PDB file of C-alpha atoms in Angstrom:
ATOM      1  CA  MET A   1     -62.105  18.796   7.446  1.00 57.00           C
ATOM      2  CA  ASP A   2     -60.377  20.462   4.470  1.00 73.00           C
ATOM      3  CA  PHE A   3     -57.759  21.937   6.788  1.00 67.00           C
ATOM      4  CA  LEU A   4     -56.929  18.509   8.298  1.00 69.00           C
ATOM      5  CA  GLN A   5     -56.813  16.845   4.901  1.00 74.00           C
ATOM      6  CA  GLU A   6     -54.485  19.580   3.576  1.00 75.00           C
ATOM      7  CA  LYS A   7     -52.107  19.185   6.539  1.00 69.00           C
ATOM      8  CA  THR A   8     -52.089  15.387   6.073  1.00 73.00           C
ATOM      9  CA  GLU A   9     -51.176  15.745   2.374  1.00 78.00           C
ATOM     10  CA  ILE A  10     -48.379  18.184   3.201  1.00 75.00           C
ATOM     11  CA  LEU A  11     -47.051  15.808   5.850  1.00 67.00           C
ATOM     12  CA  MET A  12     -47.151  12.863   3.430  1.00 74.00           C
ATOM     13  CA  LYS A  13     -45.275  14.858   0.764  1.00 77.00           C
ATOM     14  CA  THR A  14     -42.654  15.899   3.311  1.00 77.00           C
ATOM     15  CA  ASN A  15     -42.151  12.291   4.459  1.00 74.00           C
ATOM     16  CA  LYS A  16     -41.912  11.167   0.840  1.00 77.00           C
ATOM     17  CA  ARG A  17     -39.190  13.777   0.182  1.00 77.00           C
ATOM     18  CA  ARG A  18     -37.266  12.695   3.274  1.00 77.00           C
ATOM     19  CA  LEU A  19     -37.432   9.065   2.144  1.00 70.00           C
ATOM     20  CA  ILE A  20     -36.179   9.995  -1.330  1.00 77.00           C
ATOM     21  CA  MET A  21     -33.289  12.032   0.157  1.00 73.00           C
ATOM     22  CA  LYS A  22     -32.386   9.153   2.481  1.00 76.00           C
ATOM     23  CA  ASN A  23     -32.310   6.731  -0.447  1.00 71.00           C
ATOM     24  CA  ILE A  24     -30.153   9.100  -2.512  1.00 77.00           C
ATOM     25  CA  PHE A  25     -27.733   9.493   0.408  1.00 72.00           C
ATOM     26  CA  TYR A  26     -27.590   5.713   0.865  1.00 70.00           C
ATOM     27  CA  LEU A  27     -26.920   5.170  -2.864  1.00 70.00           C
ATOM     28  CA  ILE A  28     -24.130   7.763  -2.918  1.00 77.00           C
ATOM     29  CA  SER A  29     -22.556   6.191   0.190  1.00 70.00           C
ATOM     30  CA  VAL A  30     -22.607   2.726  -1.375  1.00 64.00           C
ATOM     31  CA  LEU A  31     -21.084   4.008  -4.633  1.00 65.00           C
ATOM     32  CA  PHE A  32     -18.369   5.879  -2.743  1.00 63.00           C
ATOM     33  CA  ALA A  33     -17.507   2.806  -0.657  1.00 61.00           C
ATOM     34  CA  ALA A  34     -17.350   0.660  -3.797  1.00 59.00           C
ATOM     35  CA  LEU A  35     -14.993   3.164  -5.421  1.00 58.00           C
ATOM     36  CA  VAL A  36     -12.705   3.295  -2.379  1.00 54.00           C
ATOM     37  CA  PHE A  37     -12.504  -0.479  -1.946  1.00 51.00           C
ATOM     38  CA  SER A  38     -11.980  -1.177  -5.637  1.00 48.00           C
ATOM     39  CA  SER A  39      -9.121   1.322  -5.854  1.00 41.00           C
ATOM     40  CA  CYS A  40      -7.485  -0.168  -2.739  1.00 39.00           C
ATOM     41  CA  GLU A  41      -7.730  -3.633  -4.224  1.00 40.00           C
ATOM     42  CA  LYS A  42      -5.975  -2.536  -7.411  1.00 38.00           C
ATOM     43  CA  GLU A  43      -3.291  -0.708  -5.480  1.00 41.00           C
ATOM     44  CA  ALA A  44      -2.511  -3.698  -3.265  1.00 42.00           C
ATOM     45  CA  ALA A  45      -2.166  -6.107  -6.196  1.00 50.00           C
ATOM     46  CA  GLY A  46       1.323  -5.012  -7.252  1.00 59.00           C
ATOM     47  CA  TYR A  47       3.018  -5.608 -10.593  1.00 74.00           C
ATOM     48  CA  ASP A  48       3.438  -9.018 -12.204  1.00 77.00           C
ATOM     49  CA  THR A  49       7.083  -8.230 -12.944  1.00 80.00           C
ATOM     50  CA  LEU A  50       9.859  -6.424 -11.078  1.00 82.00           C
ATOM     51  CA  TYR A  51      10.989  -4.732 -14.243  1.00 82.00           C
ATOM     52  CA  GLY A  52       9.345  -2.189 -16.504  1.00 80.00           C
ATOM     53  CA  VAL A  53      10.197  -0.307 -19.662  1.00 81.00           C
ATOM     54  CA  GLY A  54      10.496   3.465 -19.412  1.00 79.00           C
ATOM     55  CA  PRO A  55       9.388   5.991 -22.031  1.00 84.00           C
ATOM     56  CA  ASP A  56      12.940   5.979 -23.399  1.00 85.00           C
ATOM     57  CA  GLY A  57      12.736   2.223 -24.069  1.00 82.00           C
ATOM     58  CA  GLN A  58      15.199   1.357 -21.298  1.00 80.00           C
ATOM     59  CA  THR A  59      14.414  -1.438 -18.831  1.00 77.00           C
ATOM     60  CA  TYR A  60      14.345  -0.397 -15.173  1.00 78.00           C
ATOM     61  CA  CYS A  61      13.711  -2.102 -11.839  1.00 80.00           C
ATOM     62  CA  ARG A  62      10.566  -1.071  -9.946  1.00 82.00           C
ATOM     63  CA  ILE A  63      12.257  -1.832  -6.616  1.00 85.00           C
ATOM     64  CA  PRO A  64      14.908   0.684  -5.468  1.00 89.00           C
ATOM     65  CA  GLN A  65      18.283  -1.051  -5.633  1.00 92.00           C
ATOM     66  CA  LEU A  66      20.127   1.237  -3.239  1.00 93.00           C
ATOM     67  CA  TYR A  67      19.228   2.556   0.201  1.00 94.00           C
ATOM     68  CA  ASN A  68      21.456   4.813   2.294  1.00 95.00           C
ATOM     69  CA  ILE A  69      20.655   4.620   5.984  1.00 95.00           C
ATOM     70  CA  ALA A  70      21.770   6.702   8.953  1.00 92.00           C
ATOM     71  CA  LYS A  71      24.493   5.859  11.431  1.00 94.00           C
ATOM     72  CA  VAL A  72      21.991   5.455  14.277  1.00 95.00           C
ATOM     73  CA  GLY A  73      19.972   2.265  14.531  1.00 93.00           C
ATOM     74  CA  GLY A  74      16.483   2.088  13.123  1.00 94.00           C
ATOM     75  CA  LYS A  75      14.145   0.478  10.633  1.00 96.00           C
ATOM     76  CA  LEU A  76      13.949   0.681   6.862  1.00 95.00           C
ATOM     77  CA  LEU A  77      10.706  -0.169   5.064  1.00 94.00           C
ATOM     78  CA  ILE A  78      11.212  -1.908   1.722  1.00 93.00           C
ATOM     79  CA  LEU A  79       8.129  -2.062  -0.504  1.00 91.00           C
ATOM     80  CA  VAL A  80       7.865  -5.299  -2.470  1.00 90.00           C
ATOM     81  CA  ASP A  81       5.657  -4.233  -5.381  1.00 86.00           C
ATOM     82  CA  TYR A  82       4.984  -7.612  -6.985  1.00 87.00           C
ATOM     83  CA  SER A  83       1.673  -9.449  -7.376  1.00 86.00           C
ATOM     84  CA  GLY A  84       2.879 -13.042  -6.929  1.00 89.00           C
ATOM     85  CA  GLY A  85       4.812 -14.970  -4.310  1.00 92.00           C
ATOM     86  CA  TRP A  86       8.295 -13.826  -3.305  1.00 93.00           C
ATOM     87  CA  GLU A  87      11.176 -14.533  -0.933  1.00 96.00           C
ATOM     88  CA  ILE A  88      13.582 -12.028   0.542  1.00 96.00           C
ATOM     89  CA  SER A  89      16.889 -12.672   2.296  1.00 97.00           C
ATOM     90  CA  LEU A  90      19.824 -10.844   3.798  1.00 97.00           C
ATOM     91  CA  ASP A  91      23.390 -11.850   2.983  1.00 96.00           C
ATOM     92  CA  SER A  92      24.859 -14.158   5.614  1.00 94.00           C
ATOM     93  CA  GLN A  93      27.809 -11.837   6.428  1.00 95.00           C
ATOM     94  CA  THR A  94      25.521  -9.123   7.807  1.00 95.00           C
ATOM     95  CA  THR A  95      25.225  -9.405  11.586  1.00 95.00           C
ATOM     96  CA  TRP A  96      24.092  -5.836  12.296  1.00 96.00           C
ATOM     97  CA  ALA A  97      20.683  -6.100  10.606  1.00 96.00           C
ATOM     98  CA  PHE A  98      17.771  -8.504  10.122  1.00 96.00           C
ATOM     99  CA  LEU A  99      14.552  -8.750   8.111  1.00 96.00           C
ATOM    100  CA  ASP A 100      11.202  -9.076   9.883  1.00 96.00           C
ATOM    101  CA  ARG A 101      10.005 -11.645   7.312  1.00 95.00           C
ATOM    102  CA  THR A 102      11.453 -13.874   4.628  1.00 95.00           C
ATOM    103  CA  ASN A 103       8.540 -14.325   2.209  1.00 96.00           C
ATOM    104  CA  GLY A 104       5.151 -13.049   1.184  1.00 93.00           C
ATOM    105  CA  LYS A 105       2.619 -12.713  -1.591  1.00 92.00           C
ATOM    106  CA  GLY A 106       1.454  -9.538  -3.257  1.00 88.00           C
ATOM    107  CA  GLN A 107       2.401  -5.986  -2.483  1.00 89.00           C
ATOM    108  CA  GLU A 108       3.763  -5.763   1.063  1.00 92.00           C
ATOM    109  CA  TYR A 109       6.348  -3.981   3.161  1.00 94.00           C
ATOM    110  CA  VAL A 110       9.359  -5.740   4.653  1.00 95.00           C
ATOM    111  CA  ARG A 111      11.196  -4.151   7.582  1.00 96.00           C
ATOM    112  CA  LEU A 112      14.961  -4.172   7.701  1.00 96.00           C
ATOM    113  CA  CYS A 113      15.878  -3.506  11.341  1.00 96.00           C
ATOM    114  CA  TYR A 114      19.457  -2.385  11.914  1.00 96.00           C
ATOM    115  CA  ASP A 115      21.852  -1.505  14.745  1.00 96.00           C
ATOM    116  CA  GLY A 116      23.729   1.772  14.998  1.00 96.00           C
ATOM    117  CA  ASN A 117      27.109   1.903  13.279  1.00 95.00           C
ATOM    118  CA  THR A 118      29.783   2.341  15.935  1.00 94.00           C
ATOM    119  CA  THR A 119      32.650   1.499  13.574  1.00 92.00           C
ATOM    120  CA  THR A 120      34.849   4.012  11.786  1.00 92.00           C
ATOM    121  CA  SER A 121      33.794   2.954   8.290  1.00 94.00           C
ATOM    122  CA  GLU A 122      30.556   2.607   6.398  1.00 95.00           C
ATOM    123  CA  ARG A 123      29.099  -0.852   6.065  1.00 96.00           C
ATOM    124  CA  GLN A 124      26.996  -2.558   3.452  1.00 96.00           C
ATOM    125  CA  ALA A 125      24.383  -5.307   3.381  1.00 96.00           C
ATOM    126  CA  VAL A 126      22.809  -6.972   0.367  1.00 97.00           C
ATOM    127  CA  VAL A 127      19.135  -7.922   0.401  1.00 96.00           C
ATOM    128  CA  THR A 128      18.054 -10.365  -2.326  1.00 96.00           C
ATOM    129  CA  LEU A 129      14.468 -10.452  -3.541  1.00 95.00           C
ATOM    130  CA  SER A 130      13.421 -13.534  -5.548  1.00 94.00           C
ATOM    131  CA  CYS A 131      10.005 -13.752  -7.189  1.00 93.00           C
ATOM    132  CA  ASP A 132       8.031 -16.806  -8.280  1.00 91.00           C
ATOM    133  CA  ASN A 133       8.360 -15.701 -11.929  1.00 90.00           C
ATOM    134  CA  GLY A 134      12.139 -16.285 -11.713  1.00 92.00           C
ATOM    135  CA  GLU A 135      13.167 -12.636 -11.439  1.00 92.00           C
ATOM    136  CA  THR A 136      15.617 -11.577  -8.748  1.00 93.00           C
ATOM    137  CA  VAL A 137      17.040  -8.261  -7.673  1.00 93.00           C
ATOM    138  CA  ASP A 138      19.853  -7.392  -5.271  1.00 94.00           C
ATOM    139  CA  ILE A 139      19.253  -4.360  -3.075  1.00 94.00           C
ATOM    140  CA  SER A 140      22.282  -2.643  -1.507  1.00 95.00           C
ATOM    141  CA  VAL A 141      21.880  -1.054   1.905  1.00 95.00           C
ATOM    142  CA  ILE A 142      24.732   1.255   2.911  1.00 96.00           C
ATOM    143  CA  GLN A 143      25.031   2.558   6.454  1.00 95.00           C
ATOM    144  CA  THR A 144      27.196   5.617   7.065  1.00 91.00           C
ATOM    145  CA  ASN A 145      29.751   5.837   9.869  1.00 89.00           C
TER     146      ASN A 145
END
């Protein structure tokens, strides 16, 4: 009887350890998931202004204001890094490119799709981004020949 009782106690201790390890693993998994999702949420929020102040005290635009694109057709991804609502448009003279959307909210990408340049000179398009806080920025897109 002592032998059976000893084996039962050992088995109960082993099961208890397994349960503790399972709970620790579960807790670590939940904490890791919370960390990942909270950091993604912060990253996707964007800035509340298009402009910032650099370490030298100079104001700068967080959105690149110049893109050079290749002669062949393709797509350009423009990151709108702003937390509020915004509208984006392409100047009316540009017939060789188009935007895949005209508005959004929060940090999102906008695709500028463009045809190949078969002319003998470079060409330029102007994309205007307007935010609900009143800020605007013009983005020049230059395609080589």
